[in-house]
């Protein structure tokens, strides 16, 4: 059997795959099993921050594999400690808990919020408010946090203790906090899976003020928006707020599994010995990979991300077949006149891999995609929007 047949026969059918097998790549170009080239405008859903087979990332990973590929968290390993230091120094945060995915990074955030609130405000204060149309992961707790009913239906009962409020509506948040005392508010600054929808600065700042005034933890989910994606290292830095903690994953490891829950001084010691753990959390190879990624997301790269983002806005806004555009930096949504699946399929035929999110084409290219490659992909996507 070939790969597609084997996959259909043996891999659990949870993914609707496109009929393309990727066998290799370099930077922002990948090749399928027939040798056809595609420009990769999805980067594994915002994961391969420096593209496929990035030499510096490879070097960091292979060097670490040559030293030690895994140690339990019973012992110290340098990449884990150095990465935690770098994350804290770049964000003003105090400590980091490492896990393996975005959902787990959010699970840790939920545990921090529950313990903090129980200790400070008593056992009745455990509810976490999240936004309608949000996405926070696929575990039962992060599904409960996810404000989209259709993900919940088949998996009841979910973890209790979540309320979902309308974005941009402070009244709904205040009402929710009167019905059940809130331990925390969890937001994505730009809803990714929800359709590339940025929250307004006014709303995010009002949420932050409300949280601070009421000693409710403000938690930002940076799983998709983080690690340079929006033109800031973390999206909350675009909003003039500082959360009590934030979660991140995806691009952090540049292609190896790594989640991080990054804690401010206020909550740095909420979780103590034995309160949380993960066999692979802080794995030295994943952390060495992340050090190579994070140390290269400097001001120069972030300014290039913003410039490429401006290019996408200028190219697509008002173009034929394009109804609206949204996003920030290299997290970009295109509402097309044609059904989004038709546009994505036509792009595949023409050699561009795009993502979708709700009714939008979603672009999350590698942060270092060359301008000419981005321009070439944009031209092909534009043609797919009209033909
Ligand atoms: N949070 C957000 C905002 C996400 O976009 C995702 C995944 O798309 C997750 C959490 C879950 O991350 P993971 O799939 O790594 O568990």
GROMACS .gro file of C-alpha atoms and ligand atoms in nm:
model
  403
    1UNK     CA    1   0.000   0.000   0.000
    2UNK     CA    2   0.117   0.355  -0.062
    3UNK     CA    3   0.113   0.627   0.205
    4UNK     CA    4  -0.241   0.745   0.130
    5UNK     CA    5  -0.376   0.389   0.138
    6UNK     CA    6  -0.188   0.305   0.458
    7UNK     CA    7  -0.312   0.623   0.623
    8UNK     CA    8  -0.672   0.554   0.526
    9UNK     CA    9  -0.641   0.198   0.654
   10UNK     CA   10  -0.449   0.254   0.979
   11UNK     CA   11  -0.461   0.616   1.096
   12UNK     CA   12  -0.765   0.722   1.301
   13UNK     CA   13  -0.989   0.920   1.074
   14UNK     CA   14  -0.988   1.249   1.261
   15UNK     CA   15  -0.830   1.457   0.985
   16UNK     CA   16  -0.972   1.547   0.648
   17UNK     CA   17  -0.650   1.552   0.450
   18UNK     CA   18  -0.590   1.714   0.112
   19UNK     CA   19  -0.474   1.459  -0.149
   20UNK     CA   20  -0.112   1.569  -0.118
   21UNK     CA   21   0.177   1.383   0.044
   22UNK     CA   22   0.462   1.609   0.148
   23UNK     CA   23   0.796   1.436   0.129
   24UNK     CA   24   1.053   1.713   0.164
   25UNK     CA   25   1.108   2.085   0.150
   26UNK     CA   26   1.336   2.379   0.200
   27UNK     CA   27   1.234   2.707   0.360
   28UNK     CA   28   0.889   2.803   0.232
   29UNK     CA   29   0.879   2.551  -0.053
   30UNK     CA   30   0.770   2.190  -0.009
   31UNK     CA   31   0.759   1.898  -0.252
   32UNK     CA   32   0.499   1.627  -0.286
   33UNK     CA   33   0.554   1.262  -0.376
   34UNK     CA   34   0.545   1.341  -0.750
   35UNK     CA   35   0.806   1.615  -0.721
   36UNK     CA   36   0.551   1.898  -0.757
   37UNK     CA   37   0.650   2.216  -0.570
   38UNK     CA   38   0.422   2.417  -0.346
   39UNK     CA   39   0.474   2.746  -0.164
   40UNK     CA   40   0.389   2.672   0.197
   41UNK     CA   41   0.163   2.950   0.327
   42UNK     CA   42   0.052   2.754   0.633
   43UNK     CA   43   0.385   2.647   0.792
   44UNK     CA   44   0.223   2.349   0.960
   45UNK     CA   45  -0.041   2.584   1.114
   46UNK     CA   46   0.208   2.840   1.234
   47UNK     CA   47   0.472   2.594   1.355
   48UNK     CA   48   0.775   2.601   1.125
   49UNK     CA   49   0.864   2.960   1.215
   50UNK     CA   50   1.181   2.954   1.003
   51UNK     CA   51   1.048   2.721   0.735
   52UNK     CA   52   1.123   2.360   0.648
   53UNK     CA   53   1.469   2.212   0.716
   54UNK     CA   54   1.601   2.546   0.842
   55UNK     CA   55   1.980   2.492   0.879
   56UNK     CA   56   2.022   2.676   1.212
   57UNK     CA   57   1.727   2.495   1.367
   58UNK     CA   58   1.859   2.161   1.234
   59UNK     CA   59   2.203   2.232   1.379
   60UNK     CA   60   2.061   2.316   1.723
   61UNK     CA   61   1.845   2.003   1.720
   62UNK     CA   62   2.107   1.759   1.593
   63UNK     CA   63   2.375   1.891   1.829
   64UNK     CA   64   2.142   1.840   2.123
   65UNK     CA   65   2.040   1.494   2.001
   66UNK     CA   66   2.411   1.409   1.995
   67UNK     CA   67   2.443   1.511   2.361
   68UNK     CA   68   2.124   1.394   2.532
   69UNK     CA   69   1.780   1.352   2.374
   70UNK     CA   70   1.577   1.322   2.692
   71UNK     CA   71   1.613   1.329   3.067
   72UNK     CA   72   1.337   1.314   3.320
   73UNK     CA   73   1.245   1.626   3.509
   74UNK     CA   74   1.414   1.471   3.812
   75UNK     CA   75   1.738   1.623   3.681
   76UNK     CA   76   1.850   1.960   3.543
   77UNK     CA   77   1.910   2.013   3.171
   78UNK     CA   78   2.060   2.331   3.030
   79UNK     CA   79   1.834   2.399   2.726
   80UNK     CA   80   1.524   2.398   2.948
   81UNK     CA   81   1.674   2.644   3.197
   82UNK     CA   82   1.817   2.871   2.922
   83UNK     CA   83   1.488   2.877   2.732
   84UNK     CA   84   1.294   2.968   3.047
   85UNK     CA   85   1.543   3.251   3.110
   86UNK     CA   86   1.508   3.379   2.752
   87UNK     CA   87   1.128   3.367   2.761
   88UNK     CA   88   1.123   3.560   3.089
   89UNK     CA   89   1.383   3.816   2.982
   90UNK     CA   90   1.204   3.884   2.652
   91UNK     CA   91   0.862   3.930   2.816
   92UNK     CA   92   0.920   4.055   3.170
   93UNK     CA   93   0.765   3.737   3.308
   94UNK     CA   94   0.908   3.542   3.601
   95UNK     CA   95   0.881   3.164   3.549
   96UNK     CA   96   0.782   2.905   3.289
   97UNK     CA   97   0.615   2.565   3.300
   98UNK     CA   98   0.699   2.356   2.992
   99UNK     CA   99   0.466   2.104   2.830
  100UNK     CA  100   0.423   1.962   2.479
  101UNK     CA  101   0.133   2.136   2.309
  102UNK     CA  102  -0.096   2.435   2.311
  103UNK     CA  103  -0.377   2.248   2.484
  104UNK     CA  104  -0.144   2.142   2.763
  105UNK     CA  105  -0.008   2.495   2.800
  106UNK     CA  106  -0.369   2.608   2.848
  107UNK     CA  107  -0.444   2.321   3.087
  108UNK     CA  108  -0.160   2.447   3.305
  109UNK     CA  109  -0.302   2.800   3.290
  110UNK     CA  110  -0.637   2.665   3.410
  111UNK     CA  111  -0.469   2.486   3.700
  112UNK     CA  112  -0.283   2.803   3.799
  113UNK     CA  113  -0.608   3.003   3.790
  114UNK     CA  114  -0.798   2.745   3.994
  115UNK     CA  115  -0.533   2.717   4.263
  116UNK     CA  116  -0.469   3.092   4.281
  117UNK     CA  117  -0.838   3.174   4.315
  118UNK     CA  118  -0.913   2.892   4.561
  119UNK     CA  119  -0.632   3.007   4.789
  120UNK     CA  120  -0.708   3.379   4.760
  121UNK     CA  121  -1.083   3.389   4.726
  122UNK     CA  122  -1.211   3.054   4.848
  123UNK     CA  123  -1.332   2.727   4.694
  124UNK     CA  124  -1.633   2.882   4.517
  125UNK     CA  125  -1.416   3.095   4.294
  126UNK     CA  126  -1.313   2.871   4.005
  127UNK     CA  127  -1.501   2.994   3.698
  128UNK     CA  128  -1.298   3.104   3.397
  129UNK     CA  129  -1.450   3.334   3.136
  130UNK     CA  130  -1.346   3.282   2.775
  131UNK     CA  131  -1.481   3.436   2.456
  132UNK     CA  132  -1.745   3.305   2.222
  133UNK     CA  133  -1.584   3.183   1.899
  134UNK     CA  134  -1.254   3.118   2.078
  135UNK     CA  135  -1.037   2.809   2.038
  136UNK     CA  136  -0.818   2.677   2.318
  137UNK     CA  137  -0.755   2.309   2.238
  138UNK     CA  138  -0.898   1.958   2.218
  139UNK     CA  139  -0.858   1.810   2.565
  140UNK     CA  140  -1.180   1.795   2.766
  141UNK     CA  141  -1.084   2.101   2.972
  142UNK     CA  142  -0.960   2.312   2.683
  143UNK     CA  143  -1.267   2.209   2.482
  144UNK     CA  144  -1.475   2.341   2.770
  145UNK     CA  145  -1.274   2.662   2.748
  146UNK     CA  146  -1.334   2.679   2.373
  147UNK     CA  147  -1.634   2.902   2.307
  148UNK     CA  148  -1.777   2.707   2.013
  149UNK     CA  149  -2.068   2.475   2.093
  150UNK     CA  150  -2.020   2.247   1.795
  151UNK     CA  151  -1.691   2.119   1.939
  152UNK     CA  152  -1.868   2.030   2.266
  153UNK     CA  153  -2.169   1.835   2.149
  154UNK     CA  154  -2.034   1.479   2.130
  155UNK     CA  155  -1.814   1.488   2.438
  156UNK     CA  156  -2.033   1.572   2.734
  157UNK     CA  157  -1.980   1.616   3.019
  158UNK     CA  158  -1.688   1.854   2.979
  159UNK     CA  159  -1.489   2.003   3.267
  160UNK     CA  160  -1.721   2.242   3.451
  161UNK     CA  161  -1.631   2.599   3.543
  162UNK     CA  162  -1.626   2.789   3.212
  163UNK     CA  163  -1.849   3.068   3.082
  164UNK     CA  164  -1.833   3.210   2.732
  165UNK     CA  165  -1.895   3.578   2.673
  166UNK     CA  166  -1.929   3.781   2.356
  167UNK     CA  167  -1.607   3.953   2.246
  168UNK     CA  168  -1.613   4.335   2.249
  169UNK     CA  169  -1.895   4.335   2.504
  170UNK     CA  170  -1.780   4.439   2.852
  171UNK     CA  171  -2.133   4.426   2.989
  172UNK     CA  172  -2.156   4.053   2.922
  173UNK     CA  173  -1.829   3.996   3.104
  174UNK     CA  174  -1.939   4.202   3.402
  175UNK     CA  175  -2.274   4.018   3.412
  176UNK     CA  176  -2.097   3.682   3.401
  177UNK     CA  177  -1.877   3.782   3.694
  178UNK     CA  178  -2.189   3.868   3.897
  179UNK     CA  179  -2.342   3.526   3.830
  180UNK     CA  180  -2.026   3.333   3.925
  181UNK     CA  181  -1.712   3.481   4.080
  182UNK     CA  182  -1.439   3.467   3.819
  183UNK     CA  183  -1.096   3.316   3.880
  184UNK     CA  184  -0.963   3.421   3.541
  185UNK     CA  185  -1.037   3.552   3.194
  186UNK     CA  186  -0.869   3.374   2.902
  187UNK     CA  187  -0.848   3.545   2.562
  188UNK     CA  188  -0.679   3.512   2.225
  189UNK     CA  189  -0.583   3.864   2.112
  190UNK     CA  190  -0.657   3.744   1.758
  191UNK     CA  191  -0.901   3.457   1.731
  192UNK     CA  192  -0.723   3.221   1.492
  193UNK     CA  193  -0.938   2.914   1.436
  194UNK     CA  194  -1.239   3.144   1.487
  195UNK     CA  195  -1.161   3.324   1.161
  196UNK     CA  196  -0.854   3.549   1.211
  197UNK     CA  197  -1.043   3.809   1.412
  198UNK     CA  198  -0.834   4.060   1.607
  199UNK     CA  199  -0.984   4.198   1.927
  200UNK     CA  200  -0.989   4.578   1.951
  201UNK     CA  201  -0.730   4.754   2.165
  202UNK     CA  202  -1.009   4.924   2.362
  203UNK     CA  203  -1.174   4.594   2.449
  204UNK     CA  204  -0.851   4.417   2.548
  205UNK     CA  205  -0.751   4.713   2.766
  206UNK     CA  206  -1.097   4.725   2.926
  207UNK     CA  207  -1.075   4.351   3.000
  208UNK     CA  208  -0.729   4.399   3.152
  209UNK     CA  209  -0.854   4.689   3.371
  210UNK     CA  210  -1.158   4.492   3.483
  211UNK     CA  211  -0.943   4.189   3.567
  212UNK     CA  212  -0.694   4.397   3.762
  213UNK     CA  213  -0.963   4.581   3.958
  214UNK     CA  214  -1.130   4.257   4.062
  215UNK     CA  215  -0.818   4.044   4.116
  216UNK     CA  216  -0.922   3.816   3.831
  217UNK     CA  217  -0.626   3.665   3.644
  218UNK     CA  218  -0.582   3.784   3.287
  219UNK     CA  219  -0.454   3.493   3.078
  220UNK     CA  220  -0.365   3.526   2.710
  221UNK     CA  221  -0.359   3.227   2.476
  222UNK     CA  222  -0.059   3.291   2.249
  223UNK     CA  223  -0.053   2.943   2.100
  224UNK     CA  224  -0.121   3.070   1.748
  225UNK     CA  225  -0.044   3.442   1.782
  226UNK     CA  226   0.286   3.400   1.967
  227UNK     CA  227   0.653   3.376   1.875
  228UNK     CA  228   0.667   3.663   1.629
  229UNK     CA  229   0.358   3.574   1.429
  230UNK     CA  230   0.184   3.915   1.462
  231UNK     CA  231   0.494   4.131   1.432
  232UNK     CA  232   0.547   4.145   1.809
  233UNK     CA  233   0.710   3.862   2.000
  234UNK     CA  234   0.374   3.798   2.170
  235UNK     CA  235   0.049   3.955   2.051
  236UNK     CA  236  -0.036   4.106   2.392
  237UNK     CA  237   0.265   4.332   2.340
  238UNK     CA  238   0.069   4.499   2.057
  239UNK     CA  239  -0.214   4.585   2.297
  240UNK     CA  240  -0.041   4.780   2.576
  241UNK     CA  241  -0.135   4.524   2.840
  242UNK     CA  242   0.061   4.277   3.051
  243UNK     CA  243  -0.120   3.951   3.131
  244UNK     CA  244  -0.079   3.759   3.456
  245UNK     CA  245   0.024   3.463   3.245
  246UNK     CA  246   0.025   3.352   2.884
  247UNK     CA  247   0.039   3.017   2.708
  248UNK     CA  248   0.224   2.942   2.389
  249UNK     CA  249   0.327   2.646   2.167
  250UNK     CA  250   0.319   2.598   1.785
  251UNK     CA  251   0.601   2.820   1.650
  252UNK     CA  252   0.800   2.809   1.975
  253UNK     CA  253   0.961   2.473   1.895
  254UNK     CA  254   0.980   2.549   1.523
  255UNK     CA  255   0.859   2.196   1.442
  256UNK     CA  256   0.916   1.997   1.758
  257UNK     CA  257   0.642   1.963   2.022
  258UNK     CA  258   0.674   2.222   2.296
  259UNK     CA  259   0.424   2.415   2.504
  260UNK     CA  260   0.499   2.686   2.759
  261UNK     CA  261   0.290   2.853   3.026
  262UNK     CA  262   0.470   3.174   3.108
  263UNK     CA  263   0.395   3.312   3.453
  264UNK     CA  264   0.423   3.667   3.586
  265UNK     CA  265   0.570   3.743   3.926
  266UNK     CA  266   0.219   3.742   4.074
  267UNK     CA  267   0.153   3.378   3.990
  268UNK     CA  268   0.507   3.241   3.960
  269UNK     CA  269   0.482   3.029   4.276
  270UNK     CA  270   0.119   2.922   4.258
  271UNK     CA  271   0.213   2.573   4.141
  272UNK     CA  272   0.452   2.404   4.381
  273UNK     CA  273   0.619   2.064   4.407
  274UNK     CA  274   0.395   1.789   4.277
  275UNK     CA  275   0.115   2.022   4.161
  276UNK     CA  276   0.188   1.967   3.793
  277UNK     CA  277   0.429   1.782   3.568
  278UNK     CA  278   0.492   1.631   3.227
  279UNK     CA  279   0.730   1.352   3.124
  280UNK     CA  280   0.837   1.529   2.806
  281UNK     CA  281   0.788   1.886   2.931
  282UNK     CA  282   1.110   2.083   2.887
  283UNK     CA  283   1.263   1.809   2.671
  284UNK     CA  284   1.620   1.921   2.588
  285UNK     CA  285   1.585   1.873   2.211
  286UNK     CA  286   1.258   2.068   2.193
  287UNK     CA  287   1.408   2.339   2.413
  288UNK     CA  288   1.727   2.358   2.205
  289UNK     CA  289   1.503   2.395   1.898
  290UNK     CA  290   1.307   2.673   2.070
  291UNK     CA  291   1.624   2.853   2.176
  292UNK     CA  292   1.728   2.861   1.811
  293UNK     CA  293   1.384   2.998   1.714
  294UNK     CA  294   1.332   3.251   1.992
  295UNK     CA  295   1.683   3.395   1.984
  296UNK     CA  296   1.636   3.482   1.615
  297UNK     CA  297   1.301   3.657   1.657
  298UNK     CA  298   1.468   3.993   1.709
  299UNK     CA  299   1.357   4.350   1.628
  300UNK     CA  300   1.480   4.322   1.270
  301UNK     CA  301   1.283   4.004   1.201
  302UNK     CA  302   0.972   4.144   1.373
  303UNK     CA  303   0.989   4.454   1.158
  304UNK     CA  304   1.013   4.232   0.847
  305UNK     CA  305   0.706   4.040   0.966
  306UNK     CA  306   0.515   4.368   1.001
  307UNK     CA  307   0.631   4.481   0.655
  308UNK     CA  308   0.521   4.154   0.494
  309UNK     CA  309   0.190   4.184   0.678
  310UNK     CA  310   0.144   4.535   0.532
  311UNK     CA  311   0.221   4.393   0.188
  312UNK     CA  312  -0.056   4.132   0.231
  313UNK     CA  313  -0.307   4.398   0.342
  314UNK     CA  314  -0.220   4.625   0.050
  315UNK     CA  315  -0.232   4.342  -0.202
  316UNK     CA  316  -0.559   4.181  -0.095
  317UNK     CA  317  -0.769   4.468   0.042
  318UNK     CA  318  -1.030   4.559  -0.221
  319UNK     CA  319  -0.890   4.313  -0.479
  320UNK     CA  320  -1.136   4.136  -0.713
  321UNK     CA  321  -1.298   3.837  -0.541
  322UNK     CA  322  -1.189   3.958  -0.196
  323UNK     CA  323  -1.466   4.077   0.035
  324UNK     CA  324  -1.260   4.160   0.342
  325UNK     CA  325  -0.920   4.109   0.501
  326UNK     CA  326  -0.818   4.078   0.864
  327UNK     CA  327  -0.522   3.994   1.082
  328UNK     CA  328  -0.191   4.125   1.206
  329UNK     CA  329   0.162   4.066   1.081
  330UNK     CA  330   0.186   3.726   0.913
  331UNK     CA  331  -0.144   3.604   1.056
  332UNK     CA  332  -0.376   3.697   0.775
  333UNK     CA  333  -0.737   3.621   0.684
  334UNK     CA  334  -0.906   3.671   0.346
  335UNK     CA  335  -1.284   3.661   0.316
  336UNK     CA  336  -1.343   3.550  -0.039
  337UNK     CA  337  -1.648   3.585  -0.259
  338UNK     CA  338  -1.607   3.224  -0.371
  339UNK     CA  339  -1.645   2.942  -0.116
  340UNK     CA  340  -1.321   2.919   0.076
  341UNK     CA  341  -1.272   2.547   0.001
  342UNK     CA  342  -1.280   2.619  -0.373
  343UNK     CA  343  -1.011   2.884  -0.335
  344UNK     CA  344  -0.791   2.658  -0.120
  345UNK     CA  345  -0.826   2.368  -0.367
  346UNK     CA  346  -0.746   2.588  -0.664
  347UNK     CA  347  -0.439   2.716  -0.481
  348UNK     CA  348  -0.322   2.359  -0.429
  349UNK     CA  349  -0.359   2.292  -0.800
  350UNK     CA  350  -0.159   2.603  -0.875
  351UNK     CA  351   0.114   2.517  -0.623
  352UNK     CA  352   0.026   2.708  -0.304
  353UNK     CA  353  -0.074   2.552   0.029
  354UNK     CA  354  -0.315   2.775   0.224
  355UNK     CA  355  -0.514   2.721   0.542
  356UNK     CA  356  -0.871   2.814   0.612
  357UNK     CA  357  -1.048   2.936   0.925
  358UNK     CA  358  -1.429   2.948   0.919
  359UNK     CA  359  -1.517   3.148   0.605
  360UNK     CA  360  -1.168   3.281   0.544
  361UNK     CA  361  -0.853   3.174   0.367
  362UNK     CA  362  -0.593   3.186   0.644
  363UNK     CA  363  -0.226   3.253   0.579
  364UNK     CA  364   0.042   3.173   0.839
  365UNK     CA  365   0.363   3.155   0.634
  366UNK     CA  366   0.708   3.110   0.784
  367UNK     CA  367   0.827   3.434   0.945
  368UNK     CA  368   1.131   3.442   0.714
  369UNK     CA  369   0.944   3.371   0.388
  370UNK     CA  370   1.137   3.560   0.118
  371UNK     CA  371   0.946   3.861  -0.019
  372UNK     CA  372   0.957   3.724  -0.377
  373UNK     CA  373   0.807   3.393  -0.260
  374UNK     CA  374   0.535   3.578  -0.070
  375UNK     CA  375   0.460   3.789  -0.378
  376UNK     CA  376   0.443   3.482  -0.600
  377UNK     CA  377   0.205   3.308  -0.357
  378UNK     CA  378  -0.010   3.621  -0.324
  379UNK     CA  379  -0.045   3.641  -0.704
  380UNK     CA  380  -0.161   3.280  -0.722
  381UNK     CA  381  -0.406   3.320  -0.432
  382UNK     CA  382  -0.545   3.638  -0.592
  383UNK     CA  383  -0.601   3.454  -0.920
  384UNK     CA  384  -0.775   3.170  -0.734
  385UNK     CA  385  -1.009   3.424  -0.570
  386UNK     CA  386  -1.145   3.542  -0.906
  387UNK     CA  387  -1.131   3.257  -1.157
  388LIG     N1  388  -0.498   2.763   2.143
  388LIG     C1  389  -0.503   2.818   2.023
  388LIG     C2  390  -0.529   2.965   2.010
  388LIG     C3  391  -0.483   2.741   1.908
  388LIG     O1  392  -0.490   2.798   1.786
  388LIG     C4  393  -0.459   2.602   1.923
  388LIG     C5  394  -0.442   2.516   1.804
  388LIG     O2  395  -0.475   2.551   1.695
  388LIG     C6  396  -0.455   2.549   2.052
  388LIG     C7  397  -0.474   2.631   2.161
  388LIG     C8  398  -0.427   2.403   2.073
  388LIG     O3  399  -0.295   2.377   2.046
  388LIG     P1  400  -0.243   2.224   2.024
  388LIG     O4  401  -0.306   2.175   1.900
  388LIG     O5  402  -0.094   2.237   2.016
  388LIG     O6  403  -0.287   2.149   2.144
   0.00000   0.00000   0.00000
